[in-house]
mmCIF file of C-alpha atoms in Angstrom:
data_model
loop_
_atom_site.group_PDB
_atom_site.id
_atom_site.type_symbol
_atom_site.label_atom_id
_atom_site.label_comp_id
_atom_site.label_asym_id
_atom_site.label_seq_id
_atom_site.Cartn_x
_atom_site.Cartn_y
_atom_site.Cartn_z
ATOM 1 C CA MET A 1 106.732 76.440 33.871
ATOM 2 C CA THR A 2 106.265 72.779 32.987
ATOM 3 C CA LYS A 3 104.490 70.774 35.661
ATOM 4 C CA PRO A 4 105.766 67.362 36.825
ATOM 5 C CA ARG A 5 103.800 64.268 35.879
ATOM 6 C CA ILE A 6 102.981 62.190 38.950
ATOM 7 C CA LEU A 7 100.258 59.594 39.466
ATOM 8 C CA THR A 8 99.693 58.641 43.108
ATOM 9 C CA ILE A 9 97.541 55.738 44.293
ATOM 10 C CA MET A 10 96.486 55.613 47.947
ATOM 11 C CA GLY A 11 95.098 52.488 49.571
ATOM 12 C CA SER A 12 93.154 54.443 52.222
ATOM 13 C CA GLY A 13 93.679 57.227 54.748
ATOM 14 C CA GLU A 14 93.663 59.854 52.020
ATOM 15 C CA THR A 15 92.362 62.498 54.442
ATOM 16 C CA ALA A 16 94.002 61.079 57.575
ATOM 17 C CA PRO A 17 97.195 62.212 59.336
ATOM 18 C CA THR A 18 99.092 59.269 57.814
ATOM 19 C CA MET A 19 98.906 60.737 54.304
ATOM 20 C CA VAL A 20 99.604 64.378 55.175
ATOM 21 C CA SER A 21 103.327 64.131 54.437
ATOM 22 C CA THR A 22 102.647 62.419 51.107
ATOM 23 C CA HIS A 23 100.238 65.161 50.010
ATOM 24 C CA ARG A 24 102.657 67.854 51.192
ATOM 25 C CA ASN A 25 105.620 66.337 49.385
ATOM 26 C CA LEU A 26 103.594 66.127 46.189
ATOM 27 C CA VAL A 27 102.354 69.701 46.427
ATOM 28 C CA ALA A 28 105.915 70.871 47.098
ATOM 29 C CA ARG A 29 106.781 69.772 43.553
ATOM 30 C CA LEU A 30 104.467 72.443 42.136
ATOM 31 C CA THR A 31 104.968 76.151 41.571
ATOM 32 C CA LYS A 32 102.906 78.330 43.904
ATOM 33 C CA PRO A 33 100.119 79.280 43.999
ATOM 34 C CA VAL A 34 98.841 75.728 43.547
ATOM 35 C CA THR A 35 95.446 75.189 41.942
ATOM 36 C CA ALA A 36 93.824 72.027 43.280
ATOM 37 C CA THR A 37 90.511 70.282 42.668
ATOM 38 C CA VAL A 38 88.715 67.393 44.339
ATOM 39 C CA ILE A 39 86.573 65.281 42.017
ATOM 40 C CA ASP A 40 83.447 64.575 44.056
ATOM 41 C CA THR A 41 81.835 62.040 41.705
ATOM 42 C CA PRO A 42 82.663 58.807 43.602
ATOM 43 C CA TYR A 43 80.423 59.781 46.526
ATOM 44 C CA GLY A 44 77.958 61.766 44.423
ATOM 45 C CA PHE A 45 75.138 59.327 45.154
ATOM 46 C CA GLN A 46 75.444 59.743 48.933
ATOM 47 C CA ALA A 47 73.074 61.983 50.894
ATOM 48 C CA ASN A 48 76.032 63.574 52.712
ATOM 49 C CA ALA A 49 78.034 64.265 49.538
ATOM 50 C CA ASP A 50 78.316 67.985 50.289
ATOM 51 C CA GLU A 51 79.602 67.232 53.794
ATOM 52 C CA LEU A 52 82.253 64.870 52.426
ATOM 53 C CA ALA A 53 83.397 67.546 49.994
ATOM 54 C CA GLU A 54 83.613 70.096 52.810
ATOM 55 C CA ARG A 55 85.730 67.685 54.858
ATOM 56 C CA ALA A 56 88.176 67.301 51.981
ATOM 57 C CA VAL A 57 88.426 71.077 51.579
ATOM 58 C CA ALA A 58 89.030 71.502 55.319
ATOM 59 C CA TYR A 59 91.679 68.744 55.352
ATOM 60 C CA PHE A 60 93.700 70.280 52.535
ATOM 61 C CA ASP A 61 93.354 73.747 54.049
ATOM 62 C CA LYS A 62 94.457 72.726 57.541
ATOM 63 C CA SER A 63 96.871 69.847 56.924
ATOM 64 C CA VAL A 64 98.298 70.449 53.445
ATOM 65 C CA THR A 65 97.937 74.258 53.542
ATOM 66 C CA ILE A 66 96.467 74.660 50.076
ATOM 67 C CA ASP A 67 93.048 75.765 48.895
ATOM 68 C CA ILE A 68 91.220 73.044 47.003
ATOM 69 C CA GLN A 69 88.102 73.590 44.917
ATOM 70 C CA VAL A 70 85.280 71.083 44.669
ATOM 71 C CA ALA A 71 84.761 70.166 41.019
ATOM 72 C CA GLY A 72 80.990 69.967 41.425
ATOM 73 C CA LEU A 73 80.723 66.756 39.413
ATOM 74 C CA LEU A 74 78.410 64.743 41.663
ATOM 75 C CA ARG A 75 76.539 63.678 38.539
ATOM 76 C CA LEU A 76 77.497 64.149 34.908
ATOM 77 C CA LYS A 77 74.515 62.444 33.279
ATOM 78 C CA GLY A 78 70.735 62.551 33.398
ATOM 79 C CA ASP A 79 67.925 64.876 32.355
ATOM 80 C CA SER A 80 68.187 66.935 35.544
ATOM 81 C CA VAL A 81 71.948 67.492 35.312
ATOM 82 C CA ASP A 82 73.069 71.093 34.836
ATOM 83 C CA GLN A 83 75.354 70.902 31.796
ATOM 84 C CA VAL A 84 76.763 74.354 32.542
ATOM 85 C CA ALA A 85 77.882 73.102 35.956
ATOM 86 C CA VAL A 86 79.339 69.946 34.383
ATOM 87 C CA GLU A 87 81.428 71.925 31.898
ATOM 88 C CA ARG A 88 82.588 74.221 34.685
ATOM 89 C CA GLY A 89 83.608 71.195 36.751
ATOM 90 C CA LEU A 90 85.513 69.644 33.860
ATOM 91 C CA ARG A 91 87.370 72.930 33.380
ATOM 92 C CA ARG A 92 88.293 72.986 37.047
ATOM 93 C CA VAL A 93 89.834 69.544 36.663
ATOM 94 C CA ALA A 94 91.591 70.504 33.435
ATOM 95 C CA ASP A 95 93.022 73.699 34.931
ATOM 96 C CA ALA A 96 94.131 72.157 38.245
ATOM 97 C CA ASP A 97 97.763 71.410 39.053
ATOM 98 C CA TYR A 98 96.683 68.846 41.658
ATOM 99 C CA VAL A 99 93.646 66.594 41.154
ATOM 100 C CA PHE A 100 92.355 64.458 44.009
ATOM 101 C CA ALA A 101 89.556 61.881 44.247
ATOM 102 C CA GLY A 102 88.753 59.466 47.033
ATOM 103 C CA PRO A 103 85.992 57.463 48.724
ATOM 104 C CA GLY A 104 82.639 56.320 47.385
ATOM 105 C CA SER A 105 81.587 53.762 44.796
ATOM 106 C CA PRO A 106 83.912 52.973 41.880
ATOM 107 C CA THR A 107 81.091 51.672 39.702
ATOM 108 C CA TYR A 108 78.926 54.753 40.291
ATOM 109 C CA ALA A 109 81.874 56.971 39.371
ATOM 110 C CA LEU A 110 82.644 54.978 36.235
ATOM 111 C CA ARG A 111 79.021 55.099 35.084
ATOM 112 C CA GLN A 112 79.030 58.867 35.474
ATOM 113 C CA TRP A 113 82.406 59.294 33.762
ATOM 114 C CA LYS A 114 81.718 56.956 30.831
ATOM 115 C CA ASP A 115 81.515 58.742 27.472
ATOM 116 C CA THR A 116 82.494 62.093 29.010
ATOM 117 C CA PRO A 117 85.715 64.086 28.477
ATOM 118 C CA LEU A 118 86.980 63.308 31.993
ATOM 119 C CA HIS A 119 89.189 60.399 30.913
ATOM 120 C CA ASP A 120 90.893 62.554 28.283
ATOM 121 C CA VAL A 121 91.302 65.433 30.756
ATOM 122 C CA LEU A 122 93.079 63.169 33.251
ATOM 123 C CA ALA A 123 95.097 61.397 30.551
ATOM 124 C CA ALA A 124 96.316 64.793 29.336
ATOM 125 C CA LYS A 125 97.760 65.475 32.785
ATOM 126 C CA ILE A 126 99.649 62.193 32.680
ATOM 127 C CA ARG A 127 100.980 63.014 29.214
ATOM 128 C CA GLU A 128 101.604 66.740 29.520
ATOM 129 C CA GLY A 129 101.943 67.621 33.210
ATOM 130 C CA GLY A 130 99.987 67.578 36.433
ATOM 131 C CA LEU A 131 99.557 65.609 39.644
ATOM 132 C CA VAL A 132 96.728 63.081 39.913
ATOM 133 C CA THR A 133 96.069 61.438 43.289
ATOM 134 C CA PHE A 134 93.347 58.783 43.455
ATOM 135 C CA ALA A 135 92.531 56.939 46.671
ATOM 136 C CA SER A 136 90.191 54.207 47.926
ATOM 137 C CA ALA A 137 87.184 53.943 45.572
ATOM 138 C CA ALA A 138 88.751 56.282 43.025
ATOM 139 C CA ALA A 139 91.932 54.174 43.077
ATOM 140 C CA LEU A 140 89.891 51.159 41.993
ATOM 141 C CA THR A 141 89.039 52.932 38.732
ATOM 142 C CA LEU A 142 92.634 53.548 37.616
ATOM 143 C CA GLY A 143 93.308 50.162 36.047
ATOM 144 C CA ALA A 144 91.937 48.413 32.991
ATOM 145 C CA PHE A 145 89.556 46.493 35.249
ATOM 146 C CA THR A 146 87.668 47.515 38.380
ATOM 147 C CA VAL A 147 86.225 45.509 41.267
ATOM 148 C CA PRO A 148 82.533 46.344 41.895
ATOM 149 C CA VAL A 149 83.075 46.262 45.651
ATOM 150 C CA TYR A 150 79.627 47.201 46.938
ATOM 151 C CA GLU A 151 77.886 44.855 44.536
ATOM 152 C CA ILE A 152 80.028 41.874 45.551
ATOM 153 C CA TYR A 153 80.608 42.497 49.264
ATOM 154 C CA LYS A 154 77.339 44.167 50.280
ATOM 155 C CA VAL A 155 74.779 42.903 47.760
ATOM 156 C CA GLY A 156 76.189 39.425 47.208
ATOM 157 C CA GLU A 157 76.509 39.541 43.435
ATOM 158 C CA GLU A 158 78.863 37.131 41.701
ATOM 159 C CA PRO A 159 82.486 38.288 41.538
ATOM 160 C CA ARG A 160 83.292 39.982 38.241
ATOM 161 C CA TRP A 161 85.358 42.755 36.736
ATOM 162 C CA GLU A 162 84.003 46.042 35.386
ATOM 163 C CA GLU A 163 85.783 48.136 32.770
ATOM 164 C CA GLY A 164 88.062 50.742 34.367
ATOM 165 C CA LEU A 165 89.390 54.142 33.300
ATOM 166 C CA ASP A 166 92.735 52.515 32.503
ATOM 167 C CA LEU A 167 94.792 55.615 33.194
ATOM 168 C CA LEU A 168 97.597 53.230 34.142
ATOM 169 C CA GLY A 169 97.502 51.968 30.573
ATOM 170 C CA GLU A 170 98.640 55.429 29.483
ATOM 171 C CA ILE A 171 102.038 54.632 31.016
ATOM 172 C CA GLY A 172 102.215 50.992 29.959
ATOM 173 C CA ILE A 173 100.952 49.433 33.198
ATOM 174 C CA HIS A 174 98.331 46.721 32.630
ATOM 175 C CA ALA A 175 96.822 46.194 36.052
ATOM 176 C CA ALA A 176 93.739 46.029 38.221
ATOM 177 C CA VAL A 177 94.214 48.193 41.313
ATOM 178 C CA ILE A 178 93.089 46.791 44.681
ATOM 179 C CA PRO A 179 93.220 49.344 47.545
ATOM 180 C CA HIS A 180 92.544 48.351 51.168
ATOM 181 C CA TYR A 181 94.749 45.372 50.317
ATOM 182 C CA ASP A 182 95.563 44.477 53.925
ATOM 183 C CA ASN A 183 92.130 45.286 55.376
ATOM 184 C CA ALA A 184 91.406 43.439 58.625
ATOM 185 C CA GLU A 185 87.998 44.834 59.594
ATOM 186 C CA GLY A 186 86.346 41.439 59.211
ATOM 187 C CA GLY A 187 87.811 40.041 62.394
ATOM 188 C CA ASN A 188 86.821 36.385 62.086
ATOM 189 C CA HIS A 189 86.234 36.535 58.338
ATOM 190 C CA ASP A 190 88.626 37.514 55.567
ATOM 191 C CA THR A 191 88.210 41.098 54.344
ATOM 192 C CA ARG A 192 91.643 41.482 52.831
ATOM 193 C CA PHE A 193 91.972 42.634 49.231
ATOM 194 C CA CYS A 194 89.306 45.366 49.459
ATOM 195 C CA TYR A 195 86.793 43.080 51.229
ATOM 196 C CA LEU A 196 87.083 40.340 48.611
ATOM 197 C CA GLY A 197 88.911 37.769 50.714
ATOM 198 C CA GLN A 198 91.370 35.201 49.394
ATOM 199 C CA GLY A 199 88.946 33.010 47.466
ATOM 200 C CA ARG A 200 87.270 35.752 45.466
ATOM 201 C CA LEU A 201 90.599 37.441 44.739
ATOM 202 C CA GLU A 202 91.992 34.214 43.281
ATOM 203 C CA TYR A 203 88.854 33.734 41.189
ATOM 204 C CA LEU A 204 88.951 37.279 39.828
ATOM 205 C CA GLU A 205 92.667 36.966 39.164
ATOM 206 C CA SER A 206 91.959 33.938 36.987
ATOM 207 C CA LEU A 207 89.648 36.089 34.827
ATOM 208 C CA LEU A 208 92.299 38.689 34.023
ATOM 209 C CA PRO A 209 94.006 38.676 30.610
ATOM 210 C CA HIS A 210 97.358 36.911 30.669
ATOM 211 C CA ASP A 211 99.364 40.155 30.557
ATOM 212 C CA HIS A 212 97.441 41.885 33.382
ATOM 213 C CA PHE A 213 98.205 41.719 37.094
ATOM 214 C CA VAL A 214 96.832 42.802 40.463
ATOM 215 C CA LEU A 215 98.352 45.930 41.997
ATOM 216 C CA GLY A 216 97.575 45.910 45.718
ATOM 217 C CA ILE A 217 97.915 49.031 47.881
ATOM 218 C CA ASP A 218 97.764 48.572 51.656
ATOM 219 C CA GLU A 219 95.706 50.878 53.851
ATOM 220 C CA HIS A 220 97.327 54.182 54.853
ATOM 221 C CA THR A 221 99.863 53.588 52.093
ATOM 222 C CA ALA A 222 100.614 55.310 48.786
ATOM 223 C CA LEU A 223 102.339 54.343 45.566
ATOM 224 C CA VAL A 224 103.859 57.458 43.984
ATOM 225 C CA ILE A 225 104.633 57.011 40.284
ATOM 226 C CA ASP A 226 107.001 59.694 39.005
ATOM 227 C CA ILE A 227 106.421 59.465 35.274
ATOM 228 C CA ASP A 228 109.145 61.921 34.285
ATOM 229 C CA ASN A 229 111.848 59.997 36.149
ATOM 230 C CA ALA A 230 110.329 56.550 35.476
ATOM 231 C CA THR A 231 110.429 55.631 39.168
ATOM 232 C CA ALA A 232 107.898 54.469 41.741
ATOM 233 C CA SER A 233 108.116 54.822 45.508
ATOM 234 C CA VAL A 234 106.084 53.647 48.494
ATOM 235 C CA THR A 235 105.077 55.910 51.383
ATOM 236 C CA GLY A 236 102.931 55.453 54.468
ATOM 237 C CA LYS A 237 102.432 52.543 56.842
ATOM 238 C CA GLY A 238 102.245 49.440 54.675
ATOM 239 C CA GLY A 239 103.365 48.071 51.349
ATOM 240 C CA VAL A 240 102.524 47.714 47.679
ATOM 241 C CA THR A 241 102.000 44.234 46.244
ATOM 242 C CA VAL A 242 102.607 43.212 42.643
ATOM 243 C CA ARG A 243 100.634 39.977 42.200
ATOM 244 C CA LEU A 244 100.773 37.990 38.968
ATOM 245 C CA ARG A 245 98.945 34.656 38.712
ATOM 246 C CA GLY A 246 99.381 33.888 42.406
ATOM 247 C CA SER A 247 102.999 35.033 42.723
ATOM 248 C CA GLU A 248 103.637 38.174 44.747
ATOM 249 C CA ARG A 249 106.346 40.706 45.288
ATOM 250 C CA VAL A 250 105.921 43.287 48.070
ATOM 251 C CA PHE A 251 107.575 46.713 48.191
ATOM 252 C CA ARG A 252 107.629 48.273 51.651
ATOM 253 C CA SER A 253 107.320 51.904 52.694
ATOM 254 C CA GLY A 254 110.486 53.800 51.840
ATOM 255 C CA GLU A 255 111.398 51.609 48.861
ATOM 256 C CA GLU A 256 111.876 53.028 45.372
ATOM 257 C CA PHE A 257 112.007 51.008 42.162
ATOM 258 C CA PRO A 258 111.826 51.505 38.378
ATOM 259 C CA VAL A 259 108.411 51.867 36.761
ATOM 260 C CA SER A 260 109.493 48.975 34.525
ATOM 261 C CA VAL A 261 108.707 46.671 37.463
ATOM 262 C CA LEU A 262 105.051 47.570 36.948
ATOM 263 C CA GLN A 263 105.274 47.478 33.167
ATOM 264 C CA ASP A 264 106.758 43.983 33.104
ATOM 265 C CA PRO A 265 105.861 42.205 36.358
ATOM 266 C CA ALA A 266 106.740 38.804 34.901
ATOM 267 C CA ALA A 267 110.399 39.831 34.789
ATOM 268 C CA THR A 268 110.130 40.912 38.421
ATOM 269 C CA MET A 269 108.792 37.534 39.481
ATOM 270 C CA GLN A 270 111.466 35.623 37.602
ATOM 271 C CA SER A 271 114.397 37.531 39.081
ATOM 272 C CA GLY A 272 115.040 39.013 42.470
ATOM 273 C CA PRO A 273 116.334 42.498 41.623
ATOM 274 C CA ALA A 274 114.094 44.973 39.879
ATOM 275 C CA PRO A 275 114.688 45.001 36.106
ATOM 276 C CA ALA A 276 116.380 47.954 34.476
ATOM 277 C CA ALA A 277 114.332 50.578 32.678
ATOM 278 C CA MET A 278 112.547 49.122 29.681
ATOM 279 C CA ALA A 279 110.760 50.477 26.660
ATOM 280 C CA GLY A 280 107.552 52.298 27.535
ATOM 281 C CA VAL A 281 107.729 55.014 30.150
ATOM 282 C CA GLU A 282 111.259 56.272 30.457
ATOM 283 C CA ALA A 283 112.686 59.376 32.037
ATOM 284 C CA THR A 284 111.716 62.296 29.790
ATOM 285 C CA SER A 285 112.468 65.981 29.572
ATOM 286 C CA PRO A 286 109.592 68.462 29.287
ATOM 287 C CA GLN A 287 110.456 68.991 25.623
ATOM 288 C CA GLN A 288 109.909 65.279 24.910
ATOM 289 C CA ARG A 289 106.348 65.210 26.241
ATOM 290 C CA THR A 290 104.564 66.917 23.373
ATOM 291 C CA PRO A 291 104.264 64.932 20.128
ATOM 292 C CA ALA A 292 106.010 66.417 17.124
ATOM 293 C CA THR A 293 103.682 68.552 15.027
ATOM 294 C CA SER A 294 104.128 66.159 12.102
ATOM 295 C CA GLU A 295 102.624 63.351 14.222
ATOM 296 C CA LEU A 296 99.352 65.230 14.751
ATOM 297 C CA SER A 297 96.371 65.293 12.425
ATOM 298 C CA PRO A 298 95.395 68.656 10.888
ATOM 299 C CA LEU A 299 92.509 68.989 13.345
ATOM 300 C CA GLU A 300 94.749 68.193 16.335
ATOM 301 C CA ARG A 301 97.271 70.826 15.224
ATOM 302 C CA GLU A 302 94.540 73.429 14.867
ATOM 303 C CA LEU A 303 92.995 72.397 18.198
ATOM 304 C CA THR A 304 96.309 73.027 19.942
ATOM 305 C CA THR A 305 96.696 76.423 18.272
ATOM 306 C CA HIS A 306 93.147 77.611 18.966
ATOM 307 C CA ARG A 307 93.323 76.434 22.600
ATOM 308 C CA GLU A 308 96.523 78.409 23.204
ATOM 309 C CA VAL A 309 95.117 81.524 21.516
ATOM 310 C CA PHE A 310 91.874 81.259 23.507
ATOM 311 C CA ARG A 311 93.630 80.901 26.862
ATOM 312 C CA ALA A 312 96.014 83.747 26.081
ATOM 313 C CA ALA A 313 93.057 85.952 25.131
ATOM 314 C CA LEU A 314 91.235 85.223 28.383
ATOM 315 C CA ASP A 315 94.406 85.767 30.409
ATOM 316 C CA SER A 316 94.822 89.179 28.767
ATOM 317 C CA ARG A 317 91.079 89.890 29.188
ATOM 318 C CA ASP A 318 90.567 90.103 25.428
ATOM 319 C CA ALA A 319 86.937 88.984 25.051
ATOM 320 C CA GLU A 320 86.842 89.492 21.291
ATOM 321 C CA GLY A 321 90.021 87.481 20.792
ATOM 322 C CA ALA A 322 88.626 84.624 22.886
ATOM 323 C CA VAL A 323 85.392 84.544 20.874
ATOM 324 C CA ARG A 324 87.393 84.592 17.639
ATOM 325 C CA ALA A 325 89.453 81.578 18.776
ATOM 326 C CA ALA A 326 86.301 79.626 19.701
ATOM 327 C CA LEU A 327 84.719 80.356 16.324
ATOM 328 C CA ALA A 328 87.931 79.342 14.563
ATOM 329 C CA LEU A 329 87.914 75.996 16.372
ATOM 330 C CA GLU A 330 84.279 75.385 15.391
ATOM 331 C CA LEU A 331 85.193 76.071 11.757
ATOM 332 C CA SER A 332 88.156 73.679 12.000
ATOM 333 C CA ILE A 333 85.868 70.927 13.282
ATOM 334 C CA VAL A 334 83.559 71.438 10.305
ATOM 335 C CA ASP A 335 86.327 71.707 7.712
ATOM 336 C CA ASP A 336 88.928 69.261 9.023
ATOM 337 C CA GLY A 337 86.960 66.797 11.131
ATOM 338 C CA ASP A 338 87.815 63.355 9.788
ATOM 339 C CA ASP A 339 85.370 60.500 10.255
ATOM 340 C CA ASN A 340 88.407 58.218 10.428
ATOM 341 C CA ASP A 341 89.727 60.114 13.454
ATOM 342 C CA ARG A 342 86.701 60.331 15.699
ATOM 343 C CA ASP A 343 88.894 60.669 18.795
ATOM 344 C CA ALA A 344 90.308 63.955 17.505
ATOM 345 C CA VAL A 345 86.821 65.225 16.683
ATOM 346 C CA THR A 346 85.599 64.244 20.154
ATOM 347 C CA ARG A 347 88.502 66.068 21.812
ATOM 348 C CA ALA A 348 87.931 69.139 19.659
ATOM 349 C CA ARG A 349 84.218 69.221 20.492
ATOM 350 C CA ALA A 350 85.010 68.848 24.203
ATOM 351 C CA GLU A 351 87.444 71.771 23.954
ATOM 352 C CA LEU A 352 84.835 73.880 22.172
ATOM 353 C CA ARG A 353 82.322 73.154 24.941
ATOM 354 C CA SER A 354 84.944 74.182 27.488
ATOM 355 C CA MET A 355 85.520 77.438 25.611
ATOM 356 C CA ILE A 356 81.794 78.189 25.561
ATOM 357 C CA SER A 357 81.626 77.486 29.294
ATOM 358 C CA SER A 358 84.561 79.825 29.944
ATOM 359 C CA LEU A 359 82.915 82.569 27.908
ATOM 360 C CA GLY A 360 79.713 82.065 29.891
ATOM 361 C CA ASP A 361 81.578 82.538 33.163
ATOM 362 C CA ALA A 362 83.274 85.605 31.714
ATOM 363 C CA ALA A 363 79.885 87.036 30.742
ATOM 364 C CA VAL A 364 78.636 86.596 34.307
ATOM 365 C CA GLY A 365 81.759 87.694 36.157
ATOM 366 C CA GLY A 366 83.106 90.127 33.598
ATOM 367 C CA VAL A 367 86.297 89.887 31.572
ATOM 368 C CA GLN A 368 87.714 93.160 32.887
ATOM 369 C CA ASP A 369 89.737 93.040 36.095
ATOM 370 C CA PRO A 370 87.354 94.226 38.839
ATOM 371 C CA ARG A 371 90.265 96.082 40.450
ATOM 372 C CA GLU A 372 90.412 98.300 37.377
ATOM 373 C CA VAL A 373 86.722 99.138 37.750
ATOM 374 C CA VAL A 374 86.621 99.910 41.480
ATOM 375 C CA GLY A 375 90.227 101.063 41.840
ATOM 376 C CA PRO A 376 89.649 104.808 41.342
ATOM 377 C CA PHE A 377 86.827 104.836 43.904
ATOM 378 C CA VAL A 378 88.830 102.851 46.468
ATOM 379 C CA GLU A 379 91.858 105.104 46.028
ATOM 380 C CA ALA A 380 89.678 108.196 46.472
ATOM 381 C CA MET A 381 88.208 106.870 49.715
ATOM 382 C CA LEU A 382 91.665 105.862 50.955
ATOM 383 C CA ALA A 383 92.786 109.442 50.394
ATOM 384 C CA VAL A 384 89.838 110.664 52.480
ATOM 385 C CA ARG A 385 90.694 108.069 55.137
ATOM 386 C CA LYS A 386 94.292 109.304 55.247
ATOM 387 C CA THR A 387 93.108 112.874 55.759
ATOM 388 C CA VAL A 388 90.635 112.133 58.566
ATOM 389 C CA ARG A 389 93.183 109.947 60.349
ATOM 390 C CA ALA A 390 95.717 112.764 60.190
ATOM 391 C CA GLU A 391 93.076 114.979 61.783
ATOM 392 C CA LYS A 392 92.444 112.273 64.400
ATOM 393 C CA ARG A 393 88.832 111.890 63.255
ATOM 394 C CA TYR A 394 88.887 108.181 64.041
ATOM 395 C CA ASP A 395 85.096 108.002 64.090
ATOM 396 C CA LEU A 396 85.046 108.830 60.371
ATOM 397 C CA SER A 397 88.020 106.544 59.729
ATOM 398 C CA ASP A 398 86.086 103.676 61.325
ATOM 399 C CA ILE A 399 83.073 104.366 59.103
ATOM 400 C CA ILE A 400 85.267 104.146 56.001
ATOM 401 C CA ARG A 401 86.902 100.958 57.284
ATOM 402 C CA ASP A 402 83.512 99.334 57.990
ATOM 403 C CA SER A 403 82.247 100.362 54.558
ATOM 404 C CA PHE A 404 85.251 98.748 52.897
ATOM 405 C CA GLU A 405 84.665 95.589 54.940
ATOM 406 C CA ALA A 406 81.002 95.425 53.912
ATOM 407 C CA LEU A 407 81.937 95.849 50.243
ATOM 408 C CA GLY A 408 84.579 93.109 50.331
ATOM 409 C CA VAL A 409 87.583 95.425 50.118
ATOM 410 C CA GLU A 410 90.450 94.305 52.347
ATOM 411 C CA VAL A 411 92.691 97.182 53.481
ATOM 412 C CA ARG A 412 96.120 96.593 55.045
ATOM 413 C CA ASP A 413 98.367 99.231 56.611
ATOM 414 C CA THR A 414 102.013 98.302 55.974
ATOM 415 C CA PRO A 415 105.351 100.067 56.594
ATOM 416 C CA ASP A 416 105.402 100.873 52.864
ATOM 417 C CA GLY A 417 101.921 102.360 52.837
ATOM 418 C CA VAL A 418 98.330 101.228 52.410
ATOM 419 C CA GLU A 419 97.577 98.109 50.354
ATOM 420 C CA TRP A 420 94.149 96.894 49.319
ATOM 421 C CA ASP A 421 92.627 93.925 47.572
ATOM 422 C CA LEU A 422 89.233 92.431 46.797
ATOM 423 C CA ARG A 423 88.219 89.370 48.778
ATOM 424 C CA ALA A 424 87.383 86.353 46.637
#
């Protein structure tokens, strides 16, 4: 089933009660079971990074009622980085229906993500299907330009922009995202606009290209961009501000407007009502998302084919078929890699690395379904258990039950009979 394409930007409160309903409403758009991943890079430099990841997992488990995996991407670069773990983390992001990232340092995250496949993995979700929710520090990275908050506010460096991920550019929005837009922690000094204050915001705004604007997200507030329906809506406590060269328009919680407002903010400033849908991101059907085959290069066409064959082989536990697909992709890179299309070659190499990583995991965990391996033994012991229970030998029944528990076999007695499964 085709997944919806939704990009959500949260100003803060991403793991607070105020954003629970937003997360739940987003997850409700997905087919169950939902696969979810938290990208832990933004706080990867912090000593308590593991604790922050655990908090996120607990929040989604308790408040959103979904299991969320930690990507394990604290660092993606450096001599001591485990490249196997990095590839596994990138696959977790690629395979997830719901991708979340939150607090930390935007500049640290961007340094780690630069020249890695992560941008393309996230951009593919925006193009092809998936939910991406970035909050706080991660939200700062979404635009073409990023505020180096720590460096300016804590260290005292001169205000400047850093290059962002520009995922918003994928949908025709040319903006710099400013979360914590209405921050008031400063008390007697101005900490609005993500601790920049009025003066530094105006200075940074003057450095933006003429066609770029500031997209401000208040604290405990979210902007939900529904790419398929070309609409944007505001949830939470505050508002979303579209600021272009000093002029502002604020959308309050509960308001919905066309994405074209964000694609052409100048038209919004000139006229009161939101402009009608414009060229760029328009409502699309699932069939319209994938480029026509004729629009793809030979390598891109083969990449798509080999990826589908590889995934189908793994799903059907066909190890030989998966290896054959990986080798075919490597041959395509050699034969059809075009120096004039380095982006396609880069994507193909990233996919090949992902395939190798998947095969490595399969080698460790086994391609065959573990239920098929242990099933005959479990069924035999369940038959013994049924016999001793019929004879009221509950002492023996308890021994069998405890043995199952120790081996990770979960047994359930139901009105329809005995069911069993292996604990993850």
